[in-house]
mmCIF file of C-alpha atoms and ligand atoms in Angstrom:
data_model
loop_
_atom_site.group_PDB
_atom_site.id
_atom_site.type_symbol
_atom_site.label_atom_id
_atom_site.label_comp_id
_atom_site.label_asym_id
_atom_site.label_seq_id
_atom_site.Cartn_x
_atom_site.Cartn_y
_atom_site.Cartn_z
ATOM 1 C CA MET A 122 38.076 -229.583 72.547
ATOM 2 C CA SER A 123 36.424 -228.754 69.289
ATOM 3 C CA PHE A 124 33.168 -226.910 68.714
ATOM 4 C CA ASP A 125 31.292 -224.623 66.342
ATOM 5 C CA VAL A 126 29.196 -221.553 67.029
ATOM 6 C CA PHE A 127 26.666 -220.997 64.278
ATOM 7 C CA PRO A 128 25.297 -217.610 63.149
ATOM 8 C CA GLY A 129 22.532 -216.371 65.428
ATOM 9 C CA GLU A 130 22.861 -219.146 68.000
ATOM 10 C CA THR A 131 23.921 -219.160 71.630
ATOM 11 C CA LEU A 132 26.386 -221.777 72.727
ATOM 12 C CA GLY A 133 26.635 -221.888 76.514
ATOM 13 C CA VAL A 134 29.819 -223.197 78.091
ATOM 14 C CA ILE A 135 29.458 -224.287 81.677
ATOM 15 C CA GLY A 136 31.873 -225.705 84.231
ATOM 16 C CA GLU A 137 33.475 -225.092 87.598
ATOM 17 C CA SER A 138 36.086 -222.438 88.257
ATOM 18 C CA GLY A 139 39.394 -223.641 86.855
ATOM 19 C CA SER A 140 37.892 -225.701 84.047
ATOM 20 C CA GLY A 141 39.275 -223.373 81.371
ATOM 21 C CA LYS A 142 36.104 -221.643 80.189
ATOM 22 C CA SER A 143 37.544 -218.145 80.168
ATOM 23 C CA THR A 144 40.715 -219.315 78.442
ATOM 24 C CA VAL A 145 38.598 -220.655 75.601
ATOM 25 C CA SER A 146 36.795 -217.340 75.163
ATOM 26 C CA ARG A 147 40.077 -215.412 75.340
ATOM 27 C CA ALA A 148 41.586 -217.661 72.688
ATOM 28 C CA VAL A 149 38.594 -217.033 70.413
ATOM 29 C CA ALA A 150 38.953 -213.290 71.099
ATOM 30 C CA GLN A 151 42.660 -213.570 70.210
ATOM 31 C CA LEU A 152 43.658 -212.236 73.633
ATOM 32 C CA VAL A 153 45.782 -215.354 74.218
ATOM 33 C CA GLU A 154 47.387 -217.468 71.527
ATOM 34 C CA PRO A 155 46.695 -221.194 71.916
ATOM 35 C CA THR A 156 49.773 -223.417 72.295
ATOM 36 C CA ALA A 157 47.994 -225.966 70.085
ATOM 37 C CA GLY A 158 44.942 -226.033 67.885
ATOM 38 C CA LYS A 159 43.265 -223.426 65.697
ATOM 39 C CA VAL A 160 40.495 -220.886 65.890
ATOM 40 C CA TRP A 161 38.531 -220.505 62.666
ATOM 41 C CA PHE A 162 36.247 -217.590 61.882
ATOM 42 C CA ARG A 163 34.314 -217.450 58.618
ATOM 43 C CA GLY A 164 36.530 -220.185 57.212
ATOM 44 C CA GLN A 165 39.835 -218.504 58.084
ATOM 45 C CA SER A 166 42.332 -219.567 60.715
ATOM 46 C CA VAL A 167 42.637 -216.361 62.723
ATOM 47 C CA PHE A 168 46.139 -216.900 64.074
ATOM 48 C CA ASP A 169 47.466 -217.501 60.549
ATOM 49 C CA LEU A 170 46.295 -214.072 59.345
ATOM 50 C CA SER A 171 48.501 -211.017 59.042
ATOM 51 C CA MET A 172 48.204 -208.366 61.784
ATOM 52 C CA THR A 173 46.213 -206.140 59.420
ATOM 53 C CA GLN A 174 43.786 -208.933 58.618
ATOM 54 C CA ARG A 175 43.447 -209.846 62.294
ATOM 55 C CA ARG A 176 42.722 -206.259 63.195
ATOM 56 C CA GLU A 177 39.916 -206.216 60.629
ATOM 57 C CA MET A 178 38.576 -209.564 61.867
ATOM 58 C CA ARG A 179 38.515 -208.377 65.480
ATOM 59 C CA ARG A 180 35.692 -206.016 64.562
ATOM 60 C CA HIS A 181 33.432 -209.003 64.134
ATOM 61 C CA ILE A 182 34.291 -210.692 67.439
ATOM 62 C CA GLN A 183 33.629 -208.618 70.537
ATOM 63 C CA MET A 184 33.641 -209.412 74.228
ATOM 64 C CA VAL A 185 31.624 -208.570 77.325
ATOM 65 C CA PHE A 186 33.670 -209.186 80.456
ATOM 66 C CA GLN A 187 32.661 -210.518 83.844
ATOM 67 C CA ASP A 188 33.467 -207.497 85.957
ATOM 68 C CA PRO A 189 31.829 -204.317 84.627
ATOM 69 C CA HIS A 190 33.790 -202.228 87.153
ATOM 70 C CA SER A 191 37.212 -203.112 85.765
ATOM 71 C CA ALA A 192 36.041 -203.406 82.142
ATOM 72 C CA LEU A 193 35.718 -199.628 81.820
ATOM 73 C CA ASP A 194 38.555 -197.111 81.987
ATOM 74 C CA PRO A 195 37.831 -194.925 85.075
ATOM 75 C CA ARG A 196 39.435 -191.891 83.377
ATOM 76 C CA MET A 197 37.147 -191.997 80.338
ATOM 77 C CA THR A 198 33.550 -190.841 80.199
ATOM 78 C CA ILE A 199 30.976 -193.423 79.160
ATOM 79 C CA TRP A 200 30.691 -191.679 75.815
ATOM 80 C CA GLN A 201 34.446 -191.952 75.231
ATOM 81 C CA SER A 202 34.448 -195.631 76.233
ATOM 82 C CA VAL A 203 31.681 -196.540 73.794
ATOM 83 C CA CYS A 204 33.332 -194.499 71.016
ATOM 84 C CA GLU A 205 36.753 -196.033 71.544
ATOM 85 C CA PRO A 206 36.342 -199.235 69.447
ATOM 86 C CA GLN A 207 35.145 -197.104 66.503
ATOM 87 C CA ARG A 208 38.077 -194.747 66.976
ATOM 88 C CA VAL A 209 40.583 -197.630 67.108
ATOM 89 C CA GLN A 210 39.047 -199.220 63.996
ATOM 90 C CA ARG A 211 38.760 -195.793 62.290
ATOM 91 C CA VAL A 212 35.038 -196.088 61.686
ATOM 92 C CA GLY A 213 33.414 -192.749 60.743
ATOM 93 C CA CYS A 214 34.244 -189.243 61.913
ATOM 94 C CA THR A 215 34.143 -188.178 65.552
ATOM 95 C CA ALA A 216 30.607 -186.769 65.270
ATOM 96 C CA ASP A 217 29.321 -190.006 63.713
ATOM 97 C CA GLN A 218 31.041 -192.069 66.387
ATOM 98 C CA ARG A 219 29.416 -190.015 69.146
ATOM 99 C CA GLU A 220 26.010 -190.235 67.496
ATOM 100 C CA HIS A 221 26.308 -194.004 67.043
ATOM 101 C CA ALA A 222 27.507 -194.438 70.646
ATOM 102 C CA LEU A 223 24.525 -192.480 71.945
ATOM 103 C CA GLN A 224 22.102 -194.578 69.881
ATOM 104 C CA LEU A 225 23.610 -197.744 71.336
ATOM 105 C CA LEU A 226 23.504 -196.425 74.887
ATOM 106 C CA GLU A 227 19.840 -195.582 74.408
ATOM 107 C CA ARG A 228 19.246 -199.043 72.951
ATOM 108 C CA VAL A 229 20.613 -200.694 76.086
ATOM 109 C CA GLY A 230 18.476 -198.500 78.330
ATOM 110 C CA LEU A 231 20.749 -195.539 79.153
ATOM 111 C CA THR A 232 20.486 -191.851 78.335
ATOM 112 C CA GLU A 233 22.650 -188.928 77.233
ATOM 113 C CA SER A 234 23.095 -187.951 80.869
ATOM 114 C CA HIS A 235 24.681 -191.362 81.550
ATOM 115 C CA ALA A 236 26.958 -190.860 78.535
ATOM 116 C CA LYS A 237 28.501 -187.766 80.117
ATOM 117 C CA ARG A 238 29.344 -189.478 83.396
ATOM 118 C CA TYR A 239 32.354 -191.506 84.527
ATOM 119 C CA PRO A 240 32.113 -195.217 85.408
ATOM 120 C CA HIS A 241 32.201 -194.634 89.180
ATOM 121 C CA GLU A 242 28.971 -192.630 88.838
ATOM 122 C CA LEU A 243 27.033 -195.635 87.493
ATOM 123 C CA SER A 244 25.679 -198.772 89.175
ATOM 124 C CA GLY A 245 26.989 -202.245 88.325
ATOM 125 C CA GLY A 246 24.035 -202.983 86.062
ATOM 126 C CA GLN A 247 24.426 -199.670 84.219
ATOM 127 C CA LYS A 248 28.138 -200.332 83.708
ATOM 128 C CA GLN A 249 27.385 -203.739 82.243
ATOM 129 C CA ARG A 250 24.913 -202.082 79.860
ATOM 130 C CA VAL A 251 27.719 -199.740 78.808
ATOM 131 C CA SER A 252 29.992 -202.743 78.193
ATOM 132 C CA ILE A 253 27.300 -204.302 76.012
ATOM 133 C CA ALA A 254 26.831 -201.052 74.055
ATOM 134 C CA ARG A 255 30.587 -200.832 73.544
ATOM 135 C CA ALA A 256 30.729 -204.442 72.314
ATOM 136 C CA LEU A 257 27.894 -203.679 69.870
ATOM 137 C CA SER A 258 29.558 -200.557 68.500
ATOM 138 C CA LEU A 259 31.399 -202.374 65.702
ATOM 139 C CA GLN A 260 28.365 -204.464 64.737
ATOM 140 C CA PRO A 261 29.947 -207.839 65.566
ATOM 141 C CA ASP A 262 28.740 -211.236 64.417
ATOM 142 C CA LEU A 263 29.999 -213.074 67.484
ATOM 143 C CA MET A 264 29.855 -211.811 71.030
ATOM 144 C CA LEU A 265 31.895 -213.555 73.713
ATOM 145 C CA CYS A 266 30.156 -213.195 77.053
ATOM 146 C CA ASP A 267 32.401 -214.245 79.930
ATOM 147 C CA GLU A 268 30.232 -214.577 83.038
ATOM 148 C CA PRO A 269 28.547 -211.266 82.179
ATOM 149 C CA VAL A 270 25.945 -211.377 84.952
ATOM 150 C CA SER A 271 27.777 -213.145 87.771
ATOM 151 C CA ALA A 272 28.894 -209.857 89.373
ATOM 152 C CA LEU A 273 25.329 -208.494 89.400
ATOM 153 C CA ASP A 274 22.555 -209.060 91.898
ATOM 154 C CA VAL A 275 19.754 -211.445 90.974
ATOM 155 C CA ALA A 276 17.176 -208.831 89.929
ATOM 156 C CA LEU A 277 19.661 -207.184 87.578
ATOM 157 C CA GLN A 278 20.763 -210.535 86.172
ATOM 158 C CA ALA A 279 17.278 -211.128 84.746
ATOM 159 C CA ASP A 280 17.222 -207.660 83.134
ATOM 160 C CA ILE A 281 20.612 -208.118 81.515
ATOM 161 C CA MET A 282 19.761 -211.634 80.297
ATOM 162 C CA ASN A 283 16.575 -210.311 78.704
ATOM 163 C CA LEU A 284 18.616 -207.556 77.072
ATOM 164 C CA PHE A 285 21.019 -210.125 75.617
ATOM 165 C CA ALA A 286 18.063 -212.073 74.190
ATOM 166 C CA GLU A 287 16.512 -208.929 72.642
ATOM 167 C CA LEU A 288 19.796 -207.830 71.073
ATOM 168 C CA GLN A 289 20.360 -211.268 69.615
ATOM 169 C CA ALA A 290 16.959 -211.208 67.926
ATOM 170 C CA GLU A 291 17.522 -207.639 66.701
ATOM 171 C CA PHE A 292 21.091 -207.908 65.423
ATOM 172 C CA GLY A 293 21.341 -211.637 64.618
ATOM 173 C CA LEU A 294 24.255 -212.033 67.026
ATOM 174 C CA ALA A 295 25.866 -215.345 67.905
ATOM 175 C CA TYR A 296 26.876 -215.690 71.559
ATOM 176 C CA LEU A 297 29.522 -217.824 73.168
ATOM 177 C CA PHE A 298 28.169 -217.593 76.686
ATOM 178 C CA ILE A 299 30.518 -218.625 79.485
ATOM 179 C CA THR A 300 29.081 -219.244 82.933
ATOM 180 C CA HIS A 301 29.292 -221.485 85.995
ATOM 181 C CA ASP A 302 25.548 -221.077 86.586
ATOM 182 C CA LEU A 303 23.357 -223.572 84.764
ATOM 183 C CA SER A 304 20.170 -221.595 85.407
ATOM 184 C CA VAL A 305 21.694 -218.581 83.609
ATOM 185 C CA VAL A 306 22.746 -220.508 80.540
ATOM 186 C CA ALA A 307 19.473 -222.458 80.414
ATOM 187 C CA HIS A 308 17.716 -219.103 80.041
ATOM 188 C CA ILE A 309 19.440 -218.174 76.807
ATOM 189 C CA ALA A 310 21.400 -221.048 75.241
ATOM 190 C CA ASP A 311 20.432 -223.171 72.258
ATOM 191 C CA ARG A 312 23.208 -225.653 73.023
ATOM 192 C CA ILE A 313 25.402 -226.281 76.058
ATOM 193 C CA GLY A 314 28.959 -227.559 76.313
ATOM 194 C CA VAL A 315 29.944 -228.913 79.722
ATOM 195 C CA MET A 316 33.632 -228.329 80.366
ATOM 196 C CA TYR A 317 35.960 -229.971 82.854
ATOM 197 C CA LEU A 318 39.703 -229.534 83.129
ATOM 198 C CA GLY A 319 40.124 -228.073 79.669
ATOM 199 C CA GLN A 320 37.932 -230.522 77.793
ATOM 200 C CA PHE A 321 34.305 -230.932 76.906
ATOM 201 C CA MET A 322 32.611 -233.731 78.808
ATOM 202 C CA GLU A 323 29.275 -233.290 77.048
ATOM 203 C CA LEU A 324 27.772 -231.127 74.325
ATOM 204 C CA GLY A 325 24.218 -230.980 73.067
ATOM 205 C CA SER A 326 20.965 -229.059 72.825
ATOM 206 C CA ILE A 327 19.695 -227.406 75.989
ATOM 207 C CA ASP A 328 16.737 -229.787 76.250
ATOM 208 C CA GLU A 329 18.850 -232.874 75.724
ATOM 209 C CA ILE A 330 21.477 -231.846 78.270
ATOM 210 C CA ILE A 331 19.018 -230.794 80.978
ATOM 211 C CA ASP A 332 16.507 -233.636 80.505
ATOM 212 C CA HIS A 333 18.837 -236.455 79.486
ATOM 213 C CA PRO A 334 22.359 -235.804 80.769
ATOM 214 C CA ALA A 335 24.682 -238.627 79.782
ATOM 215 C CA HIS A 336 27.812 -237.637 81.705
ATOM 216 C CA PRO A 337 28.107 -237.940 85.516
ATOM 217 C CA TYR A 338 29.636 -234.454 85.737
ATOM 218 C CA THR A 339 26.685 -232.863 83.923
ATOM 219 C CA ASP A 340 24.332 -234.781 86.182
ATOM 220 C CA ALA A 341 26.106 -233.436 89.270
ATOM 221 C CA LEU A 342 26.005 -229.846 87.994
ATOM 222 C CA ILE A 343 22.281 -230.076 87.293
ATOM 223 C CA LYS A 344 21.534 -231.497 90.708
ATOM 224 C CA ALA A 345 23.696 -228.810 92.318
ATOM 225 C CA GLN A 346 21.242 -226.114 91.293
ATOM 226 C CA PRO A 347 19.465 -224.515 94.249
ATOM 227 C CA VAL A 348 15.773 -225.441 94.341
ATOM 228 C CA ALA A 349 13.053 -223.133 95.597
ATOM 229 C CA LEU A 350 10.949 -225.941 97.052
ATOM 230 C CA PRO A 351 10.105 -226.850 100.649
ATOM 231 C CA SER A 352 12.178 -229.746 101.943
ATOM 232 C CA TYR A 353 9.266 -232.235 101.822
ATOM 233 C CA LEU A 354 8.996 -231.735 98.037
ATOM 234 C CA ARG A 355 12.677 -232.345 97.347
ATOM 235 C CA THR A 356 14.052 -235.759 96.519
ATOM 236 C CA ASN A 357 17.005 -237.195 98.348
ATOM 237 C CA GLU A 358 19.018 -237.532 95.159
ATOM 238 C CA ARG A 359 22.490 -236.249 95.816
ATOM 239 C CA VAL A 360 25.781 -236.636 94.034
ATOM 240 C CA HIS A 361 28.746 -235.623 96.130
ATOM 241 C CA LEU A 362 31.766 -234.694 94.087
ATOM 242 C CA GLN A 363 34.675 -234.918 96.448
ATOM 243 C CA GLY A 364 37.761 -232.759 96.385
ATOM 244 C CA ASP A 365 38.964 -229.969 94.136
ATOM 245 C CA ILE A 366 39.324 -229.891 90.398
ATOM 246 C CA PRO A 367 42.829 -231.346 89.669
ATOM 247 C CA SER A 368 45.646 -229.312 88.160
ATOM 248 C CA PRO A 369 45.428 -228.998 84.368
ATOM 249 C CA ILE A 370 49.244 -229.190 84.285
ATOM 250 C CA ASP A 371 49.091 -232.784 85.485
ATOM 251 C CA PRO A 372 45.592 -234.083 84.696
ATOM 252 C CA PRO A 373 44.513 -237.590 85.748
ATOM 253 C CA SER A 374 45.205 -240.417 83.300
ATOM 254 C CA GLY A 375 42.336 -241.835 81.260
ATOM 255 C CA CYS A 376 39.157 -239.918 81.994
ATOM 256 C CA ARG A 377 39.997 -236.530 83.480
ATOM 257 C CA PHE A 378 36.928 -236.663 85.682
ATOM 258 C CA ARG A 379 37.711 -240.061 87.205
ATOM 259 C CA THR A 380 39.184 -238.769 90.504
ATOM 260 C CA ARG A 381 35.792 -237.278 91.406
ATOM 261 C CA CYS A 382 33.413 -239.548 89.536
ATOM 262 C CA PRO A 383 31.186 -241.765 91.716
ATOM 263 C CA TYR A 384 30.922 -244.283 88.854
ATOM 264 C CA ALA A 385 34.651 -244.651 88.054
ATOM 265 C CA GLU A 386 35.989 -248.130 87.300
ATOM 266 C CA ASP A 387 39.455 -249.469 86.449
ATOM 267 C CA ARG A 388 38.928 -248.813 82.768
ATOM 268 C CA CYS A 389 38.463 -245.100 83.484
ATOM 269 C CA SER A 390 42.083 -244.641 84.584
ATOM 270 C CA ALA A 391 43.491 -246.724 81.730
ATOM 271 C CA GLU A 392 41.611 -245.376 78.702
ATOM 272 C CA VAL A 393 40.666 -241.893 77.566
ATOM 273 C CA PRO A 394 36.918 -241.973 76.824
ATOM 274 C CA GLU A 395 36.026 -241.566 73.188
ATOM 275 C CA TRP A 396 34.148 -238.359 72.234
ATOM 276 C CA ARG A 397 31.086 -239.943 70.706
ATOM 277 C CA GLU A 398 27.643 -238.978 69.508
ATOM 278 C CA VAL A 399 25.021 -240.778 71.620
ATOM 279 C CA SER A 400 22.070 -239.211 69.805
ATOM 280 C CA PRO A 401 21.916 -236.657 66.973
ATOM 281 C CA GLY A 402 23.892 -233.600 68.076
ATOM 282 C CA HIS A 403 24.465 -234.972 71.592
ATOM 283 C CA TRP A 404 28.151 -235.725 72.270
ATOM 284 C CA VAL A 405 29.650 -237.190 75.397
ATOM 285 C CA ALA A 406 33.024 -238.407 76.689
ATOM 286 C CA CYS A 407 32.271 -241.279 79.071
ATOM 287 C CA HIS A 408 32.920 -245.015 78.658
ATOM 288 C CA PHE A 409 29.584 -245.822 80.234
ATOM 289 C CA ALA A 410 27.316 -243.160 78.764
ATOM 290 C CA GLY A 411 23.861 -244.681 78.378
ATOM 291 C CA GLN A 412 24.658 -247.489 80.818
ATOM 292 C CA ILE A 413 24.813 -245.444 84.026
ATOM 293 C CA GLN A 414 21.433 -244.542 85.510
ATOM 294 C CA LEU A 415 21.483 -240.751 85.485
ATOM 295 C CA GLY A 416 18.535 -238.448 85.545
ATOM 296 C CA ALA A 417 18.010 -234.764 85.865
ATOM 297 C CA SER A 418 16.141 -234.023 89.032
ATOM 298 C CA ASN A 419 15.319 -230.395 89.489
ATOM 299 C CA SER A 420 13.970 -231.162 92.916
ATOM 300 C CA GLY A 421 17.257 -232.526 94.277
ATOM 301 C CA ARG A 422 20.308 -230.786 95.685
ATOM 302 C CA THR A 423 23.886 -231.743 95.198
ATOM 303 C CA SER A 424 27.004 -230.479 96.859
ATOM 304 C CA VAL A 425 29.786 -229.966 94.364
ATOM 305 C CA GLY A 426 33.199 -229.490 95.934
ATOM 306 C CA SER A 427 35.139 -226.595 94.541
HETATM 307 FE FE1 SF4 B 73 33.117 -241.487 85.295
HETATM 308 FE FE2 SF4 B 73 34.496 -243.368 84.004
HETATM 309 FE FE3 SF4 B 73 32.558 -242.040 82.738
HETATM 310 FE FE4 SF4 B 73 34.837 -240.823 83.382
HETATM 311 S S1 SF4 B 73 34.595 -242.513 81.928
HETATM 312 S S2 SF4 B 73 32.795 -240.012 83.636
HETATM 313 S S3 SF4 B 73 35.325 -241.759 85.338
HETATM 314 S S4 SF4 B 73 32.318 -243.423 84.502
#
């Protein structure tokens, strides 16, 4: 898979569990080294840099993790946790680090009293705000958000998503936003990449992907969204994806999605679909993109096996 994240934009990456979304974000964060391929940041291949250069580059790429409970060290106060990236990168003196940390905590909606507490004394939403403040502490250009709201309840999810949007406007951040929830990514993303078994199936602007999906997998994900409508207002459109996502160690031949695709034909097992641009900026990997009758129906329900 190959993609760009442009300054100030949000690229959402969506897919089922096991599709490789988190591995992508960890490779970009240099937490795992890819066995093949490159990660480029500001025109430099990050894994070809010296350790000193990589350490400097890491300042500009920060991460917000899925589970705010395990993302914070239980033995450190909130203040210490938010100061730690500055301490590791030797930014400013201790007093400056503490002052900057407090400003960031206040910016994400917390106070000095929260700063003095330990993680177990905060709620899940407050801990995720701390994680965001910590990620902001080195003034990154790119923030990798790996399912950052999936561990929170629905009311808190909206608050945190609004906070992400405000911070992006304020600091000009680019987000690589990983999620399995299309409604979450539709709230914030400029573009969406739909991932399956380690590859992109479709990539395009949010409007294009939601209104004109060209890949059967994208279509199934859209129709799998829960709909807050009475049953008589829903359509009967359903796409049943049978079975589990196959093992990435031994993926299906041809199209990786063919074992679960309701439109699969002989050609799908024999040939790998070309990654092609079906309209400006809208890329898809399906032999029959544009020929299959797909349509986003926000009033339908789909069951997606997982
Ligand atoms: Fe389905 Fe074939 Fe298209 Fe793959 S290439 S998504 S199996 S129709």
